[in-house]
Amino acid sequence: MAAMTPTTRYSDGARDTGEPETGVPARTPARRPRPTIWRGAVLALAGAYFLVPLVASFVFTVHVPGHGITFEAYTELLSADGFTESLLLSLGLAAATIALSLLLAVPALVAVRIGSPRLRPVVEVMCMLPLVVPPIALVTGITTVLRWGPEHLSRTPLYQTFIAVQNEEFPVVLVLAYTVLALPFVYRSLDAGLRAVDVPTLVEAARSCGASWPHVVLRVLLPNLRASLAGAAFLTLALVLGEFTIASLLGFQPFAVWIVSISGAQARMSVAVSILSLLITWLLLIALSRAGTTPSTATAAAAPATTSRKEP
């Protein structure tokens, strides 16, 4: 007589014979081990790719053959002719460029997102055009306009405008040129942020509560786009601090142009300034990334505690 398997009867009449059901796999596939070794090797290689040139540059600035280790290249920076002026000029140009680019891009993208979604490809093409036009062609056109204006508009009020935008203390023409160059990066960052937020619902809810359009933009949309705004600001800052072609051809001397101007006579100081500019950029990146994150608050509402009782 064949051995009988024990059965279990449930309250609804179903039976459990203890035999596995057909069609259900009895084994689960084994997971492959994660390639931790290759991942660490790739990270180490990438870190060496970025750190080795920086370490070699730092050694070049502090080691003088025949004199040993010296930090004169760094101690003489603050007293170097033109260092403070060029750095402050670049930071001022960066701040003005960030403000102007965001002032142009944020209302346009919000209006397209809410009212005219069909215009999004047109706005995207217009914002991406600076990637197609080389900076040398852009600065050639700017130079032509700046030469043509004073010659043909000398008897009009616009003559003083052409003179004012070329002021060496704060060249507004560089702000306008940098804003055009930064539009692709600002557009991509803001477009990604707007795609992640349900803008029509937020705007409709705020407007139904009686909020004005400035209040909707400043108090509802911008807090939700904080990370995107920080990313756009950092990309614009990096662009302005490292831009050389337009400023050099127009005859101005921001930070990048000043570094190149002293590289021939004071090579170690120019390398030290380059390392310092990288550190400044990294510190500003950390500051902007912290500004883009939402501060943690302890305003969670207290929920009533629920306890489950086990019935006998």
Short mmCIF file of N, CA, C and O in Angstrom, two decimals, residues 112-222:
data_model
loop_
_atom_site.label_atom_id
_atom_site.label_comp_id
_atom_site.label_asym_id
_atom_site.label_seq_id
_atom_site.Cartn_x
_atom_site.Cartn_y
_atom_site.Cartn_z
N VAL A 112 5.55 78.90 -21.22
CA VAL A 112 5.41 77.85 -22.23
C VAL A 112 4.81 76.60 -21.62
O VAL A 112 3.97 75.92 -22.23
N ARG A 113 5.22 76.28 -20.40
CA ARG A 113 4.73 75.07 -19.75
C ARG A 113 3.24 75.16 -19.44
O ARG A 113 2.50 74.17 -19.54
N ILE A 114 2.76 76.34 -19.09
CA ILE A 114 1.37 76.49 -18.68
C ILE A 114 0.46 76.82 -19.86
O ILE A 114 -0.55 76.16 -20.09
N GLY A 115 0.85 77.85 -20.63
CA GLY A 115 -0.07 78.36 -21.64
C GLY A 115 0.13 77.84 -23.04
O GLY A 115 -0.85 77.63 -23.76
N SER A 116 1.37 77.64 -23.48
CA SER A 116 1.62 77.27 -24.89
C SER A 116 2.62 76.13 -24.97
O SER A 116 3.79 76.33 -25.27
N PRO A 117 2.18 74.91 -24.69
CA PRO A 117 3.12 73.78 -24.79
C PRO A 117 3.64 73.54 -26.20
O PRO A 117 4.71 72.97 -26.38
N ARG A 118 2.90 73.99 -27.22
CA ARG A 118 3.35 73.77 -28.59
C ARG A 118 4.56 74.62 -28.95
O ARG A 118 5.27 74.32 -29.90
N LEU A 119 4.80 75.68 -28.19
CA LEU A 119 5.97 76.54 -28.46
C LEU A 119 7.24 76.01 -27.82
O LEU A 119 8.30 76.62 -27.98
N ARG A 120 7.16 74.90 -27.11
CA ARG A 120 8.35 74.37 -26.44
C ARG A 120 9.46 74.02 -27.43
O ARG A 120 10.63 74.35 -27.17
N PRO A 121 9.20 73.37 -28.57
CA PRO A 121 10.30 73.12 -29.51
C PRO A 121 10.95 74.39 -30.04
O PRO A 121 12.17 74.43 -30.24
N VAL A 122 10.15 75.44 -30.24
CA VAL A 122 10.72 76.70 -30.74
C VAL A 122 11.65 77.32 -29.69
O VAL A 122 12.76 77.77 -30.00
N VAL A 123 11.21 77.34 -28.43
CA VAL A 123 12.04 77.89 -27.36
C VAL A 123 13.30 77.05 -27.18
O VAL A 123 14.40 77.58 -26.94
N GLU A 124 13.17 75.75 -27.29
CA GLU A 124 14.34 74.88 -27.15
C GLU A 124 15.38 75.13 -28.23
O GLU A 124 16.58 75.20 -27.95
N VAL A 125 14.92 75.29 -29.47
CA VAL A 125 15.86 75.56 -30.57
C VAL A 125 16.54 76.91 -30.37
O VAL A 125 17.76 77.04 -30.59
N MET A 126 15.80 77.91 -29.95
CA MET A 126 16.38 79.23 -29.74
C MET A 126 17.41 79.21 -28.61
O MET A 126 18.45 79.87 -28.70
N CYS A 127 17.15 78.45 -27.55
CA CYS A 127 18.09 78.38 -26.43
C CYS A 127 19.31 77.53 -26.77
O CYS A 127 20.38 77.72 -26.17
N MET A 128 19.19 76.60 -27.71
CA MET A 128 20.31 75.74 -28.06
C MET A 128 21.18 76.31 -29.18
O MET A 128 22.23 75.74 -29.49
N LEU A 129 20.79 77.40 -29.79
CA LEU A 129 21.57 77.97 -30.88
C LEU A 129 23.00 78.37 -30.46
O LEU A 129 23.92 78.25 -31.28
N PRO A 130 23.24 78.90 -29.25
CA PRO A 130 24.63 79.23 -28.88
C PRO A 130 25.59 78.05 -28.92
O PRO A 130 26.80 78.25 -29.02
N LEU A 131 25.10 76.82 -28.83
CA LEU A 131 25.98 75.66 -28.96
C LEU A 131 26.44 75.45 -30.39
O LEU A 131 27.48 74.83 -30.63
N VAL A 132 25.68 75.96 -31.35
CA VAL A 132 26.03 75.81 -32.76
C VAL A 132 26.96 76.92 -33.22
O VAL A 132 27.89 76.69 -34.01
N VAL A 133 26.73 78.15 -32.73
CA VAL A 133 27.54 79.30 -33.13
C VAL A 133 28.84 79.30 -32.33
O VAL A 133 28.80 79.30 -31.10
N PRO A 134 30.01 79.31 -32.98
CA PRO A 134 31.28 79.35 -32.23
C PRO A 134 31.46 80.68 -31.51
O PRO A 134 30.95 81.72 -31.97
N PRO A 135 32.15 80.68 -30.37
CA PRO A 135 32.37 81.96 -29.66
C PRO A 135 33.13 82.99 -30.49
O PRO A 135 32.90 84.20 -30.35
N ILE A 136 34.04 82.53 -31.37
CA ILE A 136 34.79 83.49 -32.19
C ILE A 136 33.87 84.21 -33.16
O ILE A 136 34.04 85.41 -33.43
N ALA A 137 32.85 83.51 -33.68
CA ALA A 137 31.88 84.17 -34.57
C ALA A 137 31.01 85.14 -33.78
O ALA A 137 30.67 86.23 -34.27
N LEU A 138 30.65 84.77 -32.56
CA LEU A 138 29.84 85.65 -31.72
C LEU A 138 30.59 86.93 -31.38
O LEU A 138 30.03 88.03 -31.47
N VAL A 139 31.85 86.81 -31.01
CA VAL A 139 32.61 88.00 -30.63
C VAL A 139 32.91 88.86 -31.86
O VAL A 139 33.03 90.09 -31.75
N THR A 140 33.01 88.26 -33.03
CA THR A 140 33.18 89.05 -34.26
C THR A 140 31.95 89.91 -34.53
O THR A 140 32.05 91.09 -34.88
N GLY A 141 30.77 89.32 -34.37
CA GLY A 141 29.55 90.10 -34.54
C GLY A 141 29.41 91.20 -33.50
O GLY A 141 28.99 92.32 -33.83
N ILE A 142 29.78 90.92 -32.25
CA ILE A 142 29.71 91.95 -31.20
C ILE A 142 30.66 93.09 -31.50
O ILE A 142 30.32 94.27 -31.35
N THR A 143 31.87 92.76 -31.94
CA THR A 143 32.85 93.80 -32.28
C THR A 143 32.36 94.67 -33.43
O THR A 143 32.53 95.90 -33.42
N THR A 144 31.74 94.06 -34.43
CA THR A 144 31.22 94.83 -35.56
C THR A 144 30.13 95.80 -35.12
O THR A 144 30.10 96.97 -35.54
N VAL A 145 29.24 95.34 -34.24
CA VAL A 145 28.17 96.21 -33.75
C VAL A 145 28.74 97.34 -32.90
O VAL A 145 28.30 98.51 -33.01
N LEU A 146 29.71 97.05 -32.06
CA LEU A 146 30.29 98.08 -31.21
C LEU A 146 31.06 99.12 -32.01
O LEU A 146 31.16 100.29 -31.59
N ARG A 147 31.61 98.74 -33.15
CA ARG A 147 32.28 99.71 -34.01
C ARG A 147 31.29 100.51 -34.85
O ARG A 147 31.51 101.70 -35.13
N TRP A 148 30.22 99.86 -35.26
CA TRP A 148 29.24 100.53 -36.10
C TRP A 148 28.40 101.53 -35.32
O TRP A 148 28.03 102.59 -35.86
N GLY A 149 28.12 101.25 -34.06
CA GLY A 149 27.25 102.10 -33.28
C GLY A 149 27.77 103.51 -33.07
O GLY A 149 27.09 104.49 -33.44
N PRO A 150 28.97 103.69 -32.51
CA PRO A 150 29.45 105.05 -32.29
C PRO A 150 29.64 105.86 -33.57
O PRO A 150 29.55 107.10 -33.54
N GLU A 151 29.89 105.19 -34.69
CA GLU A 151 30.10 105.92 -35.94
C GLU A 151 28.79 106.46 -36.52
O GLU A 151 28.77 107.57 -37.07
N HIS A 152 27.71 105.71 -36.44
CA HIS A 152 26.46 106.09 -37.06
C HIS A 152 25.44 106.65 -36.07
O HIS A 152 24.42 107.21 -36.49
N LEU A 153 25.67 106.49 -34.79
CA LEU A 153 24.72 106.96 -33.79
C LEU A 153 25.35 107.99 -32.85
O LEU A 153 24.96 108.11 -31.70
N SER A 154 26.32 108.73 -33.35
CA SER A 154 27.03 109.68 -32.49
C SER A 154 26.15 110.87 -32.10
O SER A 154 26.41 111.51 -31.07
N ARG A 155 25.13 111.17 -32.86
CA ARG A 155 24.26 112.30 -32.56
C ARG A 155 22.94 111.88 -31.92
O ARG A 155 22.01 112.68 -31.86
N THR A 156 22.86 110.67 -31.47
CA THR A 156 21.64 110.16 -30.84
C THR A 156 21.93 109.78 -29.39
O THR A 156 23.09 109.60 -29.00
N PRO A 157 20.88 109.65 -28.56
CA PRO A 157 21.11 109.22 -27.17
C PRO A 157 21.70 107.82 -27.05
O PRO A 157 22.26 107.48 -26.00
N LEU A 158 21.60 106.99 -28.10
CA LEU A 158 22.15 105.64 -28.03
C LEU A 158 23.67 105.63 -28.02
O LEU A 158 24.27 104.61 -27.70
N TYR A 159 24.29 106.76 -28.37
CA TYR A 159 25.75 106.82 -28.36
C TYR A 159 26.29 106.59 -26.95
O TYR A 159 27.27 105.86 -26.76
N GLN A 160 25.67 107.21 -25.96
CA GLN A 160 26.11 107.01 -24.58
C GLN A 160 25.87 105.58 -24.11
O GLN A 160 26.61 105.07 -23.27
N THR A 161 24.86 104.92 -24.68
CA THR A 161 24.63 103.51 -24.33
C THR A 161 25.77 102.63 -24.80
O THR A 161 26.24 101.75 -24.07
N PHE A 162 26.24 102.86 -26.02
CA PHE A 162 27.38 102.08 -26.54
C PHE A 162 28.64 102.32 -25.72
O PHE A 162 29.47 101.42 -25.55
N ILE A 163 28.79 103.53 -25.21
CA ILE A 163 29.97 103.83 -24.38
C ILE A 163 29.82 103.19 -23.00
O ILE A 163 30.80 102.66 -22.44
N ALA A 164 28.61 103.19 -22.45
CA ALA A 164 28.41 102.67 -21.10
C ALA A 164 28.58 101.16 -21.03
O ALA A 164 29.10 100.64 -20.04
N VAL A 165 28.14 100.43 -22.06
CA VAL A 165 28.24 98.97 -22.01
C VAL A 165 29.68 98.50 -22.15
O VAL A 165 29.97 97.33 -21.89
N GLN A 166 30.61 99.40 -22.55
CA GLN A 166 32.02 99.03 -22.69
C GLN A 166 32.89 99.59 -21.57
O GLN A 166 34.11 99.67 -21.71
N ASN A 167 32.26 99.93 -20.45
CA ASN A 167 33.01 100.45 -19.31
C ASN A 167 33.94 99.38 -18.76
O ASN A 167 33.52 98.24 -18.50
N GLU A 168 35.22 99.69 -18.61
CA GLU A 168 36.20 98.70 -18.17
C GLU A 168 35.99 98.27 -16.73
O GLU A 168 36.37 97.16 -16.36
N GLU A 169 35.41 99.12 -15.90
CA GLU A 169 35.17 98.73 -14.51
C GLU A 169 34.13 97.63 -14.40
O GLU A 169 34.26 96.73 -13.56
N PHE A 170 33.12 97.69 -15.24
CA PHE A 170 32.10 96.63 -15.28
C PHE A 170 31.53 96.59 -16.68
O PHE A 170 30.54 97.26 -16.99
N PRO A 171 32.11 95.76 -17.58
CA PRO A 171 31.64 95.71 -18.97
C PRO A 171 30.32 94.96 -19.09
O PRO A 171 30.27 93.72 -18.99
N VAL A 172 29.26 95.70 -19.32
CA VAL A 172 27.94 95.09 -19.47
C VAL A 172 27.87 94.23 -20.73
O VAL A 172 27.11 93.26 -20.79
N VAL A 173 28.68 94.56 -21.73
CA VAL A 173 28.66 93.77 -22.96
C VAL A 173 29.09 92.33 -22.70
O VAL A 173 28.60 91.39 -23.35
N LEU A 174 29.97 92.12 -21.74
CA LEU A 174 30.34 90.75 -21.38
C LEU A 174 29.20 90.01 -20.71
O LEU A 174 29.01 88.81 -20.92
N VAL A 175 28.41 90.72 -19.92
CA VAL A 175 27.25 90.09 -19.29
C VAL A 175 26.26 89.63 -20.35
O VAL A 175 25.71 88.51 -20.28
N LEU A 176 26.02 90.46 -21.35
CA LEU A 176 25.10 90.09 -22.42
C LEU A 176 25.63 88.90 -23.22
O LEU A 176 24.87 87.97 -23.55
N ALA A 177 26.94 88.90 -23.51
CA ALA A 177 27.52 87.79 -24.27
C ALA A 177 27.51 86.50 -23.45
O ALA A 177 27.18 85.41 -23.97
N TYR A 178 27.83 86.59 -22.16
CA TYR A 178 27.82 85.39 -21.31
C TYR A 178 26.42 84.85 -21.11
O TYR A 178 26.23 83.64 -20.96
N THR A 179 25.43 85.73 -21.09
CA THR A 179 24.04 85.27 -20.96
C THR A 179 23.64 84.44 -22.16
O THR A 179 22.96 83.40 -22.03
N VAL A 180 24.05 84.86 -23.34
CA VAL A 180 23.76 84.08 -24.55
C VAL A 180 24.45 82.73 -24.49
O VAL A 180 23.86 81.70 -24.83
N LEU A 181 25.70 82.69 -24.05
CA LEU A 181 26.42 81.42 -23.97
C LEU A 181 25.84 80.49 -22.90
O LEU A 181 25.92 79.26 -23.03
N ALA A 182 25.27 81.06 -21.84
CA ALA A 182 24.76 80.23 -20.74
C ALA A 182 23.34 79.75 -20.96
O ALA A 182 22.86 78.90 -20.20
N LEU A 183 22.64 80.24 -21.98
CA LEU A 183 21.25 79.85 -22.19
C LEU A 183 21.05 78.35 -22.37
O LEU A 183 20.09 77.80 -21.81
N PRO A 184 21.88 77.63 -23.14
CA PRO A 184 21.65 76.19 -23.26
C PRO A 184 21.70 75.44 -21.93
O PRO A 184 20.87 74.57 -21.66
N PHE A 185 22.67 75.79 -21.08
CA PHE A 185 22.80 75.10 -19.80
C PHE A 185 21.66 75.47 -18.85
O PHE A 185 21.13 74.61 -18.13
N VAL A 186 21.27 76.74 -18.85
CA VAL A 186 20.16 77.17 -18.00
C VAL A 186 18.86 76.51 -18.45
O VAL A 186 18.05 76.05 -17.63
N TYR A 187 18.67 76.43 -19.76
CA TYR A 187 17.43 75.82 -20.27
C TYR A 187 17.35 74.35 -19.90
O TYR A 187 16.29 73.88 -19.45
N ARG A 188 18.43 73.61 -20.08
CA ARG A 188 18.39 72.18 -19.76
C ARG A 188 18.13 71.94 -18.28
O ARG A 188 17.37 71.05 -17.91
N SER A 189 18.75 72.71 -17.42
CA SER A 189 18.56 72.53 -15.99
C SER A 189 17.12 72.86 -15.57
O SER A 189 16.47 72.10 -14.84
N LEU A 190 16.60 73.98 -16.05
CA LEU A 190 15.24 74.37 -15.67
C LEU A 190 14.19 73.47 -16.31
O LEU A 190 13.16 73.19 -15.69
N ASP A 191 14.43 73.03 -17.53
CA ASP A 191 13.46 72.15 -18.19
C ASP A 191 13.35 70.82 -17.45
O ASP A 191 12.24 70.28 -17.31
N ALA A 192 14.47 70.30 -16.98
CA ALA A 192 14.42 69.06 -16.20
C ALA A 192 13.65 69.26 -14.90
O ALA A 192 12.88 68.39 -14.47
N GLY A 193 13.84 70.40 -14.24
CA GLY A 193 13.10 70.66 -13.01
C GLY A 193 11.61 70.84 -13.24
O GLY A 193 10.78 70.37 -12.45
N LEU A 194 11.23 71.51 -14.33
CA LEU A 194 9.81 71.70 -14.62
C LEU A 194 9.13 70.41 -15.03
O LEU A 194 7.94 70.22 -14.77
N ARG A 195 9.87 69.51 -15.66
CA ARG A 195 9.29 68.21 -16.02
C ARG A 195 9.01 67.36 -14.77
O ARG A 195 8.10 66.52 -14.79
N ALA A 196 9.78 67.57 -13.71
CA ALA A 196 9.59 66.77 -12.50
C ALA A 196 8.50 67.33 -11.59
O ALA A 196 8.16 66.70 -10.58
N VAL A 197 7.96 68.50 -11.91
CA VAL A 197 6.94 69.14 -11.08
C VAL A 197 5.66 69.27 -11.88
O VAL A 197 5.69 69.60 -13.08
N ASP A 198 4.53 69.04 -11.23
CA ASP A 198 3.23 69.21 -11.88
C ASP A 198 2.87 70.69 -11.82
O ASP A 198 2.12 71.16 -10.94
N VAL A 199 3.41 71.46 -12.77
CA VAL A 199 3.25 72.91 -12.76
C VAL A 199 1.79 73.33 -12.94
O VAL A 199 1.31 74.20 -12.19
N PRO A 200 1.02 72.79 -13.89
CA PRO A 200 -0.37 73.26 -14.03
C PRO A 200 -1.21 73.07 -12.77
O PRO A 200 -2.02 73.93 -12.41
N THR A 201 -1.01 71.95 -12.08
CA THR A 201 -1.80 71.71 -10.87
C THR A 201 -1.43 72.70 -9.77
O THR A 201 -2.30 73.24 -9.08
N LEU A 202 -0.13 72.96 -9.60
CA LEU A 202 0.30 73.91 -8.58
C LEU A 202 -0.22 75.31 -8.87
O LEU A 202 -0.70 76.02 -7.98
N VAL A 203 -0.12 75.72 -10.12
CA VAL A 203 -0.58 77.06 -10.49
C VAL A 203 -2.09 77.18 -10.33
O VAL A 203 -2.60 78.18 -9.80
N GLU A 204 -2.83 76.17 -10.74
CA GLU A 204 -4.29 76.21 -10.61
C GLU A 204 -4.72 76.25 -9.15
O GLU A 204 -5.65 76.99 -8.78
N ALA A 205 -4.02 75.47 -8.31
CA ALA A 205 -4.37 75.49 -6.89
C ALA A 205 -4.07 76.83 -6.24
O ALA A 205 -4.87 77.35 -5.45
N ALA A 206 -2.91 77.41 -6.60
CA ALA A 206 -2.55 78.71 -6.02
C ALA A 206 -3.47 79.81 -6.53
O ALA A 206 -3.89 80.69 -5.76
N ARG A 207 -3.82 79.79 -7.81
CA ARG A 207 -4.71 80.82 -8.35
C ARG A 207 -6.12 80.69 -7.79
O ARG A 207 -6.82 81.70 -7.59
N SER A 208 -6.58 79.47 -7.54
CA SER A 208 -7.91 79.28 -6.97
C SER A 208 -7.99 79.80 -5.53
O SER A 208 -9.07 80.12 -5.05
N CYS A 209 -6.83 79.86 -4.86
CA CYS A 209 -6.79 80.40 -3.50
C CYS A 209 -6.63 81.92 -3.49
O CYS A 209 -6.52 82.51 -2.41
N GLY A 210 -6.57 82.55 -4.67
CA GLY A 210 -6.49 84.00 -4.75
C GLY A 210 -5.09 84.55 -4.85
O GLY A 210 -4.91 85.77 -4.70
N ALA A 211 -4.08 83.72 -5.13
CA ALA A 211 -2.71 84.21 -5.23
C ALA A 211 -2.49 84.90 -6.57
O ALA A 211 -3.02 84.47 -7.60
N SER A 212 -1.71 85.98 -6.56
CA SER A 212 -1.37 86.68 -7.79
C SER A 212 -0.27 85.93 -8.53
O SER A 212 0.38 85.04 -7.98
N TRP A 213 -0.04 86.32 -9.79
CA TRP A 213 0.98 85.64 -10.58
C TRP A 213 2.39 85.81 -10.00
O TRP A 213 3.15 84.84 -9.96
N PRO A 214 2.79 87.01 -9.55
CA PRO A 214 4.11 87.09 -8.89
C PRO A 214 4.22 86.21 -7.66
O PRO A 214 5.27 85.60 -7.41
N HIS A 215 3.14 86.13 -6.89
CA HIS A 215 3.15 85.27 -5.70
C HIS A 215 3.25 83.80 -6.10
O HIS A 215 3.94 83.01 -5.43
N VAL A 216 2.58 83.42 -7.17
CA VAL A 216 2.66 82.03 -7.63
C VAL A 216 4.06 81.66 -8.04
O VAL A 216 4.58 80.59 -7.70
N VAL A 217 4.71 82.55 -8.78
CA VAL A 217 6.06 82.25 -9.26
C VAL A 217 7.07 82.25 -8.11
O VAL A 217 7.92 81.35 -8.01
N LEU A 218 6.99 83.25 -7.23
CA LEU A 218 8.00 83.41 -6.18
C LEU A 218 7.80 82.46 -5.01
O LEU A 218 8.78 81.97 -4.43
N ARG A 219 6.56 82.19 -4.64
CA ARG A 219 6.29 81.43 -3.43
C ARG A 219 5.87 79.99 -3.68
O ARG A 219 5.86 79.18 -2.74
N VAL A 220 5.50 79.66 -4.92
CA VAL A 220 5.02 78.30 -5.21
C VAL A 220 5.98 77.57 -6.14
O VAL A 220 6.42 76.45 -5.84
N LEU A 221 6.31 78.18 -7.28
CA LEU A 221 7.12 77.48 -8.28
C LEU A 221 8.60 77.48 -7.95
O LEU A 221 9.27 76.43 -8.04
N LEU A 222 9.15 78.62 -7.57
CA LEU A 222 10.59 78.70 -7.33
C LEU A 222 11.07 77.79 -6.19
O LEU A 222 12.14 77.18 -6.30
#
